[in-house]
Short mmCIF file of C-alpha atoms and ligand atoms in Angstrom, two decimals:
data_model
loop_
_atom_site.label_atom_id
_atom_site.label_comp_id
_atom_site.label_asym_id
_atom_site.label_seq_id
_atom_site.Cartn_x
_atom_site.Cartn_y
_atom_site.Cartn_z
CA UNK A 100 182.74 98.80 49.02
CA UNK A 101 181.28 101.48 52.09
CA UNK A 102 177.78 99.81 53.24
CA UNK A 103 176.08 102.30 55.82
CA UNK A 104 173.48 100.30 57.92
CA UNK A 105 171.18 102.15 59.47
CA UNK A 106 169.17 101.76 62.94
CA UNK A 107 165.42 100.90 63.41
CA UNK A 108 163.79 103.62 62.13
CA UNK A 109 161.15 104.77 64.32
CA UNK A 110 158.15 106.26 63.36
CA UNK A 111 157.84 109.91 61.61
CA UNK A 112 160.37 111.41 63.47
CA UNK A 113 162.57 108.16 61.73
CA UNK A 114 161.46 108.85 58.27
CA UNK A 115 162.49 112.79 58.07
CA UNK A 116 165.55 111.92 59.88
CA UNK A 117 166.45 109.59 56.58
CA UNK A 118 164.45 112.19 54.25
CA UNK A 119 166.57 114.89 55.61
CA UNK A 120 170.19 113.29 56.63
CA UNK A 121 170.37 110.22 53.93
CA UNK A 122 171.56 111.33 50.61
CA UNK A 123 173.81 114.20 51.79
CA UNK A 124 175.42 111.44 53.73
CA UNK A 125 175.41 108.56 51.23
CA UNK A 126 177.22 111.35 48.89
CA UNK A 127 179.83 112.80 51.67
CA UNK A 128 180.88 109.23 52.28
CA UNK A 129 180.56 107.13 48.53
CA UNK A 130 178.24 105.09 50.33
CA UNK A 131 177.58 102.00 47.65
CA UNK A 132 174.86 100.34 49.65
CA UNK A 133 172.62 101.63 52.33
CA UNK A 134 170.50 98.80 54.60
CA UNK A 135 168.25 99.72 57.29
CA UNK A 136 166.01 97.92 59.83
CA UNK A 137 162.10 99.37 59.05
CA UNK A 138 160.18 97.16 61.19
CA UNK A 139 159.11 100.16 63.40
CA UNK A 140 158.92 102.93 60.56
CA UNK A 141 154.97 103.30 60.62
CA UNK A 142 154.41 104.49 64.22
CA UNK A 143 156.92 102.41 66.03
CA UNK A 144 154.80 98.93 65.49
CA UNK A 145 155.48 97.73 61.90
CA UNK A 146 156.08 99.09 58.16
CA UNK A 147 153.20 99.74 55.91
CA UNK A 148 153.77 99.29 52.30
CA UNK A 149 153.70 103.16 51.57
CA UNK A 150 155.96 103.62 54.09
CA UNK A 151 158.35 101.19 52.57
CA UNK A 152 158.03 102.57 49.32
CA UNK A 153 158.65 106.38 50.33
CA UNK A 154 161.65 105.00 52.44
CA UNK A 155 163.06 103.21 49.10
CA UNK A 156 162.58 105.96 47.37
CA UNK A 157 164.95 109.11 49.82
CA UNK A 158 167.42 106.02 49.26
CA UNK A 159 167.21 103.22 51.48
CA UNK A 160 168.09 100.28 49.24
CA UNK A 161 167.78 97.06 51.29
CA UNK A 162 165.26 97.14 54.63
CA UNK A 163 165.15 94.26 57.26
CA UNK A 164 162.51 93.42 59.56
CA UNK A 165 162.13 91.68 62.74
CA UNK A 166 159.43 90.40 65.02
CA UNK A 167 157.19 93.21 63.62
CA UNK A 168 157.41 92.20 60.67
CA UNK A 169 153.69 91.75 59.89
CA UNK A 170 152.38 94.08 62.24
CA UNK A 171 150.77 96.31 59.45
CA UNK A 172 148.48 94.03 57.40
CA UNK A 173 149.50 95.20 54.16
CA UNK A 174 152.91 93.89 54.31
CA UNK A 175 151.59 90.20 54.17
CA UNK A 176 151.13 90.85 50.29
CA UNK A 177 153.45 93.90 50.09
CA UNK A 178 156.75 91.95 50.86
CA UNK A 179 155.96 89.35 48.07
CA UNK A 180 155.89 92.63 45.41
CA UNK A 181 159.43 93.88 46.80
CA UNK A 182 162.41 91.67 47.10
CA UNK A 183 164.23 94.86 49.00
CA UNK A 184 162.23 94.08 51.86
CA UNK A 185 163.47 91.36 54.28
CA UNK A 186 161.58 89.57 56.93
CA UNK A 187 163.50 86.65 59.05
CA UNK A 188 164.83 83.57 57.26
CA UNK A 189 164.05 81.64 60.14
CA UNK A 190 160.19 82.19 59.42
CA UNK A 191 158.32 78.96 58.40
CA UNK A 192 158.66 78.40 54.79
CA UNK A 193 155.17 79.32 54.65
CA UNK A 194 155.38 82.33 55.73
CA UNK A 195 155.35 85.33 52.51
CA UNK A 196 158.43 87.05 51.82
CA UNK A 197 161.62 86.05 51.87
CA UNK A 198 165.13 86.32 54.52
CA UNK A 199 167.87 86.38 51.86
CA UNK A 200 168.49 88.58 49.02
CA UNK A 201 171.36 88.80 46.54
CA UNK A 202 172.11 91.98 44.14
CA UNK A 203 174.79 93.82 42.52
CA UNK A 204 176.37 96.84 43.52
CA UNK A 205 178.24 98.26 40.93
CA UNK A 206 180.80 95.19 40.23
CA UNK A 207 179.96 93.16 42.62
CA UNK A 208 177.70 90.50 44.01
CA UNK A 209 176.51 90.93 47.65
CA UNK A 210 173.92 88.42 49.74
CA UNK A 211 171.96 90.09 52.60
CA UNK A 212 170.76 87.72 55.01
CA UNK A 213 168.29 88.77 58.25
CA UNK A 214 167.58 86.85 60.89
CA UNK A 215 165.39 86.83 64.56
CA UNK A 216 166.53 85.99 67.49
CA UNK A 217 165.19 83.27 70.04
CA UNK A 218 164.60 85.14 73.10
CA UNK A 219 162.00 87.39 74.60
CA UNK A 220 160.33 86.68 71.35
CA UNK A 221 156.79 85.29 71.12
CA UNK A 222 157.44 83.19 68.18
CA UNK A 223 157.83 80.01 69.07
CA UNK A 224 158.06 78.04 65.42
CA UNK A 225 160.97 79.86 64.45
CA UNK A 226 163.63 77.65 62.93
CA UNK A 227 167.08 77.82 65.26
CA UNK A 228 168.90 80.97 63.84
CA UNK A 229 172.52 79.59 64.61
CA UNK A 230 171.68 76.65 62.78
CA UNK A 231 169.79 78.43 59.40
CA UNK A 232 173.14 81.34 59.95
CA UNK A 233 175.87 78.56 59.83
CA UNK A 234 174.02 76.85 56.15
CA UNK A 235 172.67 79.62 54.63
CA UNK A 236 176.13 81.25 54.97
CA UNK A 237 178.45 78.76 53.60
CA UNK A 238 175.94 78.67 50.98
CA UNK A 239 175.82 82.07 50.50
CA UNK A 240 179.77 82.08 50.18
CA UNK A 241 179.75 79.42 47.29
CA UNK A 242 178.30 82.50 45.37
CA UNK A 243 180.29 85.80 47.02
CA UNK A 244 182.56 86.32 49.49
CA UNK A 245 180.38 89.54 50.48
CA UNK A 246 178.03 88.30 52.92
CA UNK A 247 176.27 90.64 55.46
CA UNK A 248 174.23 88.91 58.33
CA UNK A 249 172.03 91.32 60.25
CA UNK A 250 170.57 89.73 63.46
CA UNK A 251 167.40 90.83 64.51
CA UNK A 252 167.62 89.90 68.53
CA UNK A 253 166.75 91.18 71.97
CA UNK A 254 169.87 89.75 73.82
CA UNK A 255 173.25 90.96 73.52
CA UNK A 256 174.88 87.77 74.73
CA UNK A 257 172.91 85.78 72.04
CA UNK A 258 174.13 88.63 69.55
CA UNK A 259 177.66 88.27 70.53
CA UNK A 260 177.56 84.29 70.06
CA UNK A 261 176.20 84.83 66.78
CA UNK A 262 179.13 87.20 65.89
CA UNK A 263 181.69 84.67 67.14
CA UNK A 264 180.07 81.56 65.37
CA UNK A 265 180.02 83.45 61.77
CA UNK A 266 183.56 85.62 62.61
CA UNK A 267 185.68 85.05 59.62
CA UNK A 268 182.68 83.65 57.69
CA UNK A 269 180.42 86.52 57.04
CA UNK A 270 181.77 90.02 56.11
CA UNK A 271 179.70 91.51 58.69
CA UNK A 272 177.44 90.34 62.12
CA UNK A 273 175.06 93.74 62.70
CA UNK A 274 172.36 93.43 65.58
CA UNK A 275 169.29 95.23 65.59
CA UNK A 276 165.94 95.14 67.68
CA UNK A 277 167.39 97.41 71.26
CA UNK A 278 167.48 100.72 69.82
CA UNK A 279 170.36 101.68 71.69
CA UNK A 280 173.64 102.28 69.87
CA UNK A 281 176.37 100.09 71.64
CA UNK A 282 180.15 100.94 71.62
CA UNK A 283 181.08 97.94 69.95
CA UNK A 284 181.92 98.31 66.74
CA UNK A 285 184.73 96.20 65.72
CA UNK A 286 186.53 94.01 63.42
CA UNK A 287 186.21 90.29 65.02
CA UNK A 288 189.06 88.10 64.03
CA UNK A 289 189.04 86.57 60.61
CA UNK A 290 187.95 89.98 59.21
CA UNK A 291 184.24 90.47 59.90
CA UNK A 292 182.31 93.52 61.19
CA UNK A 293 180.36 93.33 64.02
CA UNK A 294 177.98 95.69 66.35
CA UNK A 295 175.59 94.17 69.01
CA UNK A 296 172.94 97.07 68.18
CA UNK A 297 172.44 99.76 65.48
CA UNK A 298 170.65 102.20 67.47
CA UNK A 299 167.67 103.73 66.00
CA UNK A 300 166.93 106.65 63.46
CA UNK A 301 164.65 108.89 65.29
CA UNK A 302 164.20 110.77 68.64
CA UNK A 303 167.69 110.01 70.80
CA UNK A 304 166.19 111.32 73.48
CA UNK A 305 162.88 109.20 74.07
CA UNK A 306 162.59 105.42 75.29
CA UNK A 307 162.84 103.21 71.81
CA UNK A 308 161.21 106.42 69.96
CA UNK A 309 158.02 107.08 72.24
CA UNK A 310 157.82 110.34 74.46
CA UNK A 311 159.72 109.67 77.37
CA UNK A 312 157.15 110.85 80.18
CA UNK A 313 154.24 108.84 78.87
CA UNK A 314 156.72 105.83 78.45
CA UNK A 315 157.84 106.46 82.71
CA UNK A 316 153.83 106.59 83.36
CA UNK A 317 153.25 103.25 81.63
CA UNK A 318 155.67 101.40 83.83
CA UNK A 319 155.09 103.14 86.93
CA UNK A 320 151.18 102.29 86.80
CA UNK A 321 151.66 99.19 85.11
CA UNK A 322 148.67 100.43 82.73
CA UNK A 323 149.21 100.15 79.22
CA UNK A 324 148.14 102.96 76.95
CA UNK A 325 149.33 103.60 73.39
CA UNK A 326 152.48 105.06 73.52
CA UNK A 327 153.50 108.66 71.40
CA UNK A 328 156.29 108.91 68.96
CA UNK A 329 158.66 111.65 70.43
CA UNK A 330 160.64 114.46 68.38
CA UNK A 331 163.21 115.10 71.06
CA UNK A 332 166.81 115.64 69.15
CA UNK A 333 166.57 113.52 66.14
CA UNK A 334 169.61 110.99 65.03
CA UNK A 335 170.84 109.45 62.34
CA UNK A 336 172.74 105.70 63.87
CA UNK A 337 173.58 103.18 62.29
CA UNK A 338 177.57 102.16 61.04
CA UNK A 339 179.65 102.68 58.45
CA UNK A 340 181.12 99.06 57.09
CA UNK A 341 183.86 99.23 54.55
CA UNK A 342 184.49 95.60 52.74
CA UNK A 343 187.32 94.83 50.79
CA UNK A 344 185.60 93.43 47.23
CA UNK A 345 187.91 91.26 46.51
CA UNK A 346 188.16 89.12 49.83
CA UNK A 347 185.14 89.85 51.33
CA UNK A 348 186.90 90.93 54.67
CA UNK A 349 185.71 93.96 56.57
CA UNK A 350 188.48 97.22 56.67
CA UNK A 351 186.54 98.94 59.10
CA UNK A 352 183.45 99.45 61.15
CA UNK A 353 182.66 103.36 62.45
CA UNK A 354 179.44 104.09 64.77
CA UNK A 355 177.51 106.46 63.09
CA UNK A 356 175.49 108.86 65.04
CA UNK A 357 174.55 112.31 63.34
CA UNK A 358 172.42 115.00 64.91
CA UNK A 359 169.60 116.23 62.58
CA UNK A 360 167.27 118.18 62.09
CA UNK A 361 163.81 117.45 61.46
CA UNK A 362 160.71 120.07 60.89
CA UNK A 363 157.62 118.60 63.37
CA UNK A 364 154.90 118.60 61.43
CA UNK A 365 151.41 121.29 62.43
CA UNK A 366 149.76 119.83 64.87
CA UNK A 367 152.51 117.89 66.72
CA UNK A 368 153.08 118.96 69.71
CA UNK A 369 156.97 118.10 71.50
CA UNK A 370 155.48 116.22 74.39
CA UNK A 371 151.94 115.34 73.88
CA UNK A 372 149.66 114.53 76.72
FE1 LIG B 568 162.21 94.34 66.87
#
Protein backbone atom coordinates (compact mmCIF):
# COMPACT_ATOMS: atom_id res chain seq x y z
CA UNK A 1 0.00 0.00 0.00
CA UNK A 2 1.43 3.97 -0.94
CA UNK A 3 0.70 6.08 2.44
CA UNK A 4 1.61 9.87 1.68
CA UNK A 5 2.19 11.69 5.07
CA UNK A 6 2.00 15.01 4.96
CA UNK A 7 3.84 17.98 6.97
CA UNK A 8 2.31 20.33 9.64
CA UNK A 9 0.03 22.18 7.89
CA UNK A 10 0.27 25.70 8.66
CA UNK A 11 -2.33 28.01 8.70
CA UNK A 12 -4.41 29.21 5.42
CA UNK A 13 -1.68 29.24 3.27
CA UNK A 14 -1.53 25.15 4.59
CA UNK A 15 -5.09 24.47 3.86
CA UNK A 16 -5.18 25.70 -0.02
CA UNK A 17 -1.92 24.12 -0.44
CA UNK A 18 -3.88 20.58 0.43
CA UNK A 19 -7.22 22.07 -1.24
CA UNK A 20 -5.27 22.75 -4.30
CA UNK A 21 -2.27 19.99 -4.54
CA UNK A 22 -4.03 16.87 -2.57
CA UNK A 23 -6.29 14.91 -4.75
CA UNK A 24 -4.44 15.49 -8.06
CA UNK A 25 -1.61 13.98 -6.14
CA UNK A 26 -3.35 11.19 -4.19
CA UNK A 27 -4.65 10.18 -7.91
CA UNK A 28 -1.10 10.61 -9.88
CA UNK A 29 0.42 8.36 -7.25
CA UNK A 30 -2.62 5.54 -6.07
CA UNK A 31 -2.13 6.99 -2.83
CA UNK A 32 -4.33 4.45 -0.42
CA UNK A 33 -3.94 6.47 2.73
CA UNK A 34 -3.08 10.05 3.27
CA UNK A 35 -2.00 11.21 7.17
CA UNK A 36 -1.10 14.61 8.03
CA UNK A 37 0.02 16.52 11.16
CA UNK A 38 -2.92 19.52 11.72
CA UNK A 39 -1.92 20.79 14.96
CA UNK A 40 -1.03 24.22 13.39
CA UNK A 41 -3.84 24.31 10.58
CA UNK A 42 -5.97 27.22 12.23
CA UNK A 43 -3.43 30.09 12.21
CA UNK A 44 -0.31 28.24 13.09
CA UNK A 45 -1.48 27.60 16.98
CA UNK A 46 -3.94 24.64 16.95
CA UNK A 47 -6.89 23.00 14.76
CA UNK A 48 -10.41 24.12 15.19
CA UNK A 49 -13.05 21.62 14.58
CA UNK A 50 -14.17 23.29 11.20
CA UNK A 51 -10.90 23.31 10.18
CA UNK A 52 -10.57 19.63 10.76
CA UNK A 53 -13.61 18.88 9.11
CA UNK A 54 -12.91 20.96 5.78
CA UNK A 55 -9.36 19.30 5.87
CA UNK A 56 -11.15 15.69 6.03
CA UNK A 57 -13.18 16.54 3.60
CA UNK A 58 -10.25 17.84 0.25
CA UNK A 59 -9.00 14.27 1.53
CA UNK A 60 -6.92 14.11 4.43
CA UNK A 61 -7.94 10.82 6.04
CA UNK A 62 -6.01 10.43 9.33
CA UNK A 63 -4.61 13.92 11.17
CA UNK A 64 -2.13 13.87 14.18
CA UNK A 65 -1.54 16.42 16.65
CA UNK A 66 1.11 17.43 18.94
CA UNK A 67 1.69 19.79 21.81
CA UNK A 68 -1.03 22.03 20.26
CA UNK A 69 -3.24 19.83 20.43
CA UNK A 70 -5.85 21.71 22.49
CA UNK A 71 -4.90 25.03 21.64
CA UNK A 72 -8.36 25.83 20.00
CA UNK A 73 -11.03 25.13 22.66
CA UNK A 74 -13.31 23.37 20.53
CA UNK A 75 -11.18 20.45 19.97
CA UNK A 76 -11.56 19.36 23.72
CA UNK A 77 -15.11 17.99 22.63
CA UNK A 78 -14.39 17.90 18.86
CA UNK A 79 -11.72 15.05 19.03
CA UNK A 80 -14.15 12.78 21.07
CA UNK A 81 -16.80 13.15 17.80
CA UNK A 82 -13.88 12.12 15.26
CA UNK A 83 -11.74 9.10 15.72
CA UNK A 84 -9.57 10.50 12.50
CA UNK A 85 -8.18 12.95 14.71
CA UNK A 86 -5.16 11.95 16.88
CA UNK A 87 -3.76 13.68 19.85
CA UNK A 88 -0.60 11.98 21.79
CA UNK A 89 -0.98 8.54 23.38
CA UNK A 90 1.22 9.57 25.97
CA UNK A 91 -1.54 12.10 27.27
CA UNK A 92 -3.00 11.16 30.73
CA UNK A 93 -5.74 8.76 30.32
CA UNK A 94 -7.86 11.53 31.24
CA UNK A 95 -7.22 13.52 28.81
CA UNK A 96 -10.29 13.42 25.64
CA UNK A 97 -9.41 11.86 22.53
CA UNK A 98 -7.51 9.21 21.81
CA UNK A 99 -3.44 8.34 20.37
CA UNK A 100 -4.17 5.13 18.44
CA UNK A 101 -6.46 4.37 15.71
CA UNK A 102 -7.00 1.25 13.61
CA UNK A 103 -8.97 1.14 10.07
CA UNK A 104 -9.10 -0.56 6.87
CA UNK A 105 -7.78 0.44 3.73
CA UNK A 106 -9.09 -1.43 1.09
CA UNK A 107 -7.90 -5.13 2.28
CA UNK A 108 -6.13 -4.37 4.88
CA UNK A 109 -5.87 -3.48 8.53
CA UNK A 110 -3.55 -0.57 9.47
CA UNK A 111 -2.90 0.98 13.29
CA UNK A 112 -1.79 4.66 13.42
CA UNK A 113 -0.15 5.50 16.50
CA UNK A 114 1.07 9.40 17.47
CA UNK A 115 3.11 10.26 19.96
CA UNK A 116 4.98 13.64 21.79
CA UNK A 117 8.14 13.96 22.51
CA UNK A 118 9.87 14.79 25.99
CA UNK A 119 11.87 17.75 25.29
CA UNK A 120 11.42 21.46 24.98
CA UNK A 121 7.91 20.53 25.76
CA UNK A 122 5.96 22.10 28.65
CA UNK A 123 4.13 19.04 29.52
CA UNK A 124 5.48 17.59 32.19
CA UNK A 125 2.81 14.51 33.03
CA UNK A 126 3.36 12.97 29.85
CA UNK A 127 3.81 9.23 30.11
CA UNK A 128 7.60 8.19 28.72
CA UNK A 129 7.01 7.86 24.87
CA UNK A 130 9.78 5.08 24.39
CA UNK A 131 8.17 3.17 26.94
CA UNK A 132 4.12 3.62 25.70
CA UNK A 133 6.04 3.14 21.68
CA UNK A 134 7.75 -0.21 22.66
CA UNK A 135 3.91 -1.75 24.30
CA UNK A 136 1.56 -0.19 22.32
CA UNK A 137 3.53 -1.53 19.30
CA UNK A 138 3.95 -5.10 19.99
CA UNK A 139 0.43 -4.81 20.79
CA UNK A 140 -0.46 -3.21 17.88
CA UNK A 141 1.42 -6.06 15.85
CA UNK A 142 -0.67 -8.92 17.54
CA UNK A 143 -3.43 -7.34 15.27
CA UNK A 144 -1.38 -6.12 11.82
CA UNK A 145 1.84 -6.10 10.74
CA UNK A 146 1.08 -2.45 9.29
CA UNK A 147 1.98 -0.23 11.98
CA UNK A 148 2.85 3.51 11.39
CA UNK A 149 4.34 5.49 14.42
CA UNK A 150 4.45 9.23 13.85
CA UNK A 151 6.52 11.07 16.55
CA UNK A 152 5.54 14.33 17.40
CA UNK A 153 9.11 15.79 18.87
CA UNK A 154 11.34 18.83 18.90
CA UNK A 155 14.75 16.94 18.93
CA UNK A 156 16.18 15.11 16.17
CA UNK A 157 18.47 12.98 18.30
CA UNK A 158 15.41 11.88 20.43
CA UNK A 159 13.65 11.24 16.92
CA UNK A 160 16.42 9.17 15.68
CA UNK A 161 16.47 6.93 19.00
CA UNK A 162 12.94 6.43 18.57
CA UNK A 163 13.49 5.20 14.94
CA UNK A 164 16.23 2.80 16.06
CA UNK A 165 14.27 1.37 19.14
CA UNK A 166 11.02 0.51 16.85
CA UNK A 167 13.37 -0.33 13.43
CA UNK A 168 12.10 -3.62 12.27
CA UNK A 169 9.05 -3.32 14.56
CA UNK A 170 6.93 -0.62 13.13
CA UNK A 171 6.45 -0.21 9.31
CA UNK A 172 7.29 3.31 9.59
CA UNK A 173 9.06 6.02 12.37
CA UNK A 174 7.83 9.70 10.79
CA UNK A 175 8.80 12.87 12.95
CA UNK A 176 6.92 15.89 12.96
CA UNK A 177 6.85 19.20 15.10
CA UNK A 178 10.33 21.26 13.18
CA UNK A 179 8.78 22.17 10.04
CA UNK A 180 11.77 21.68 8.17
CA UNK A 181 11.97 18.82 5.69
CA UNK A 182 15.19 16.75 6.53
CA UNK A 183 17.11 14.62 3.93
CA UNK A 184 16.61 11.56 5.69
CA UNK A 185 14.35 9.52 4.32
CA UNK A 186 15.28 5.98 4.51
CA UNK A 187 14.62 2.43 5.02
CA UNK A 188 16.23 1.55 8.65
CA UNK A 189 17.23 -2.03 8.89
CA UNK A 190 14.56 -4.60 9.52
CA UNK A 191 12.39 -2.81 6.90
CA UNK A 192 10.89 0.32 8.46
CA UNK A 193 10.54 3.88 7.09
CA UNK A 194 11.85 6.57 8.77
CA UNK A 195 12.20 10.63 8.41
CA UNK A 196 13.31 12.84 11.41
CA UNK A 197 10.82 15.72 10.10
CA UNK A 198 7.98 16.04 7.54
CA UNK A 199 8.36 19.56 6.76
CA UNK A 200 5.34 21.61 6.65
CA UNK A 201 2.46 22.30 4.04
CA UNK A 202 2.47 25.97 3.63
CA UNK A 203 4.78 28.99 2.93
CA UNK A 204 8.56 27.35 2.27
CA UNK A 205 9.81 30.45 2.43
CA UNK A 206 8.76 31.89 5.99
CA UNK A 207 10.09 30.77 9.56
CA UNK A 208 7.60 27.64 10.63
CA UNK A 209 4.79 29.45 8.35
CA UNK A 210 4.87 33.14 9.83
CA UNK A 211 6.21 36.12 7.60
CA UNK A 212 9.74 36.00 7.80
CA UNK A 213 10.54 39.82 8.63
CA UNK A 214 8.11 40.07 11.52
CA UNK A 215 9.48 36.61 12.75
CA UNK A 216 13.55 38.39 12.50
CA UNK A 217 11.90 41.52 14.50
CA UNK A 218 10.56 39.28 17.28
CA UNK A 219 13.93 37.82 18.08
CA UNK A 220 15.98 40.73 17.51
CA UNK A 221 13.85 42.87 20.14
CA UNK A 222 13.09 40.06 22.19
CA UNK A 223 9.34 41.50 22.15
CA UNK A 224 6.75 39.16 21.42
CA UNK A 225 3.94 40.16 19.13
CA UNK A 226 1.55 37.83 17.30
CA UNK A 227 3.18 36.52 14.53
CA UNK A 228 1.52 36.60 10.56
CA UNK A 229 0.98 33.56 8.48
CA UNK A 230 3.15 34.14 5.27
CA UNK A 231 2.18 33.18 1.52
CA UNK A 232 5.72 33.17 0.23
CA UNK A 233 6.02 30.01 -2.39
CA UNK A 234 3.64 27.50 -1.06
CA UNK A 235 4.68 23.56 -0.65
CA UNK A 236 3.31 20.53 -0.49
CA UNK A 237 6.07 18.08 2.04
CA UNK A 238 5.52 15.38 3.45
CA UNK A 239 6.77 11.50 2.09
CA UNK A 240 5.68 9.01 0.11
CA UNK A 241 5.80 5.43 2.18
CA UNK A 242 5.15 2.33 0.18
CA UNK A 243 4.43 -0.92 2.58
CA UNK A 244 4.45 -4.24 1.44
CA UNK A 245 0.73 -5.66 2.78
CA UNK A 246 1.65 -8.73 3.33
CA UNK A 247 4.81 -8.28 5.67
CA UNK A 248 4.33 -5.07 6.85
CA UNK A 249 7.93 -3.96 5.72
CA UNK A 250 8.48 -0.60 4.11
CA UNK A 251 9.67 -0.75 0.01
CA UNK A 252 10.42 2.73 -0.01
CA UNK A 253 10.39 6.16 1.49
CA UNK A 254 10.56 9.40 -1.16
CA UNK A 255 10.65 13.17 0.28
CA UNK A 256 7.92 14.84 -1.11
CA UNK A 257 8.14 18.47 -1.76
CA UNK A 258 5.79 20.01 -4.54
CA UNK A 259 5.61 23.67 -5.45
CA UNK A 260 1.99 25.01 -5.56
CA UNK A 261 0.08 27.34 -6.16
CA UNK A 262 -2.22 28.99 -3.95
CA UNK A 263 -4.71 32.15 -4.75
CA UNK A 264 -4.14 34.78 -1.48
CA UNK A 265 -7.22 35.62 -0.51
CA UNK A 266 -8.62 39.90 -0.86
CA UNK A 267 -7.30 41.53 1.67
CA UNK A 268 -4.04 39.62 2.31
CA UNK A 269 -1.37 41.34 1.72
CA UNK A 270 2.32 39.19 0.87
CA UNK A 271 4.15 40.72 3.77
CA UNK A 272 1.92 42.41 6.17
CA UNK A 273 3.14 45.01 8.54
FE1 LIG B 1 4.25 20.90 17.47
Amino acid sequence: MKVLLLGEIVGRCGIGVIKKALRPYRQEHGVDLVIANGEGATSGYGLGFQNALTLQHMGIDVMTMGEKSFFKLDMVEGITKRSSILRPANYPESVPGRGLRYMTVGERKVCIINTLGMFSFSNPHLNNPFLTAESMVEKARTETPIVIYVFHAAATAEKIAMGQLLAGKASAVIGTHCKVLTADARILEGGTAYITDLGRCGASVSVGGFELEHEVRKFRTQVQTRSHESWDKPQMQGVLVEIDDVSGKAVSITAVREDVSVEIPPQTSKKPE
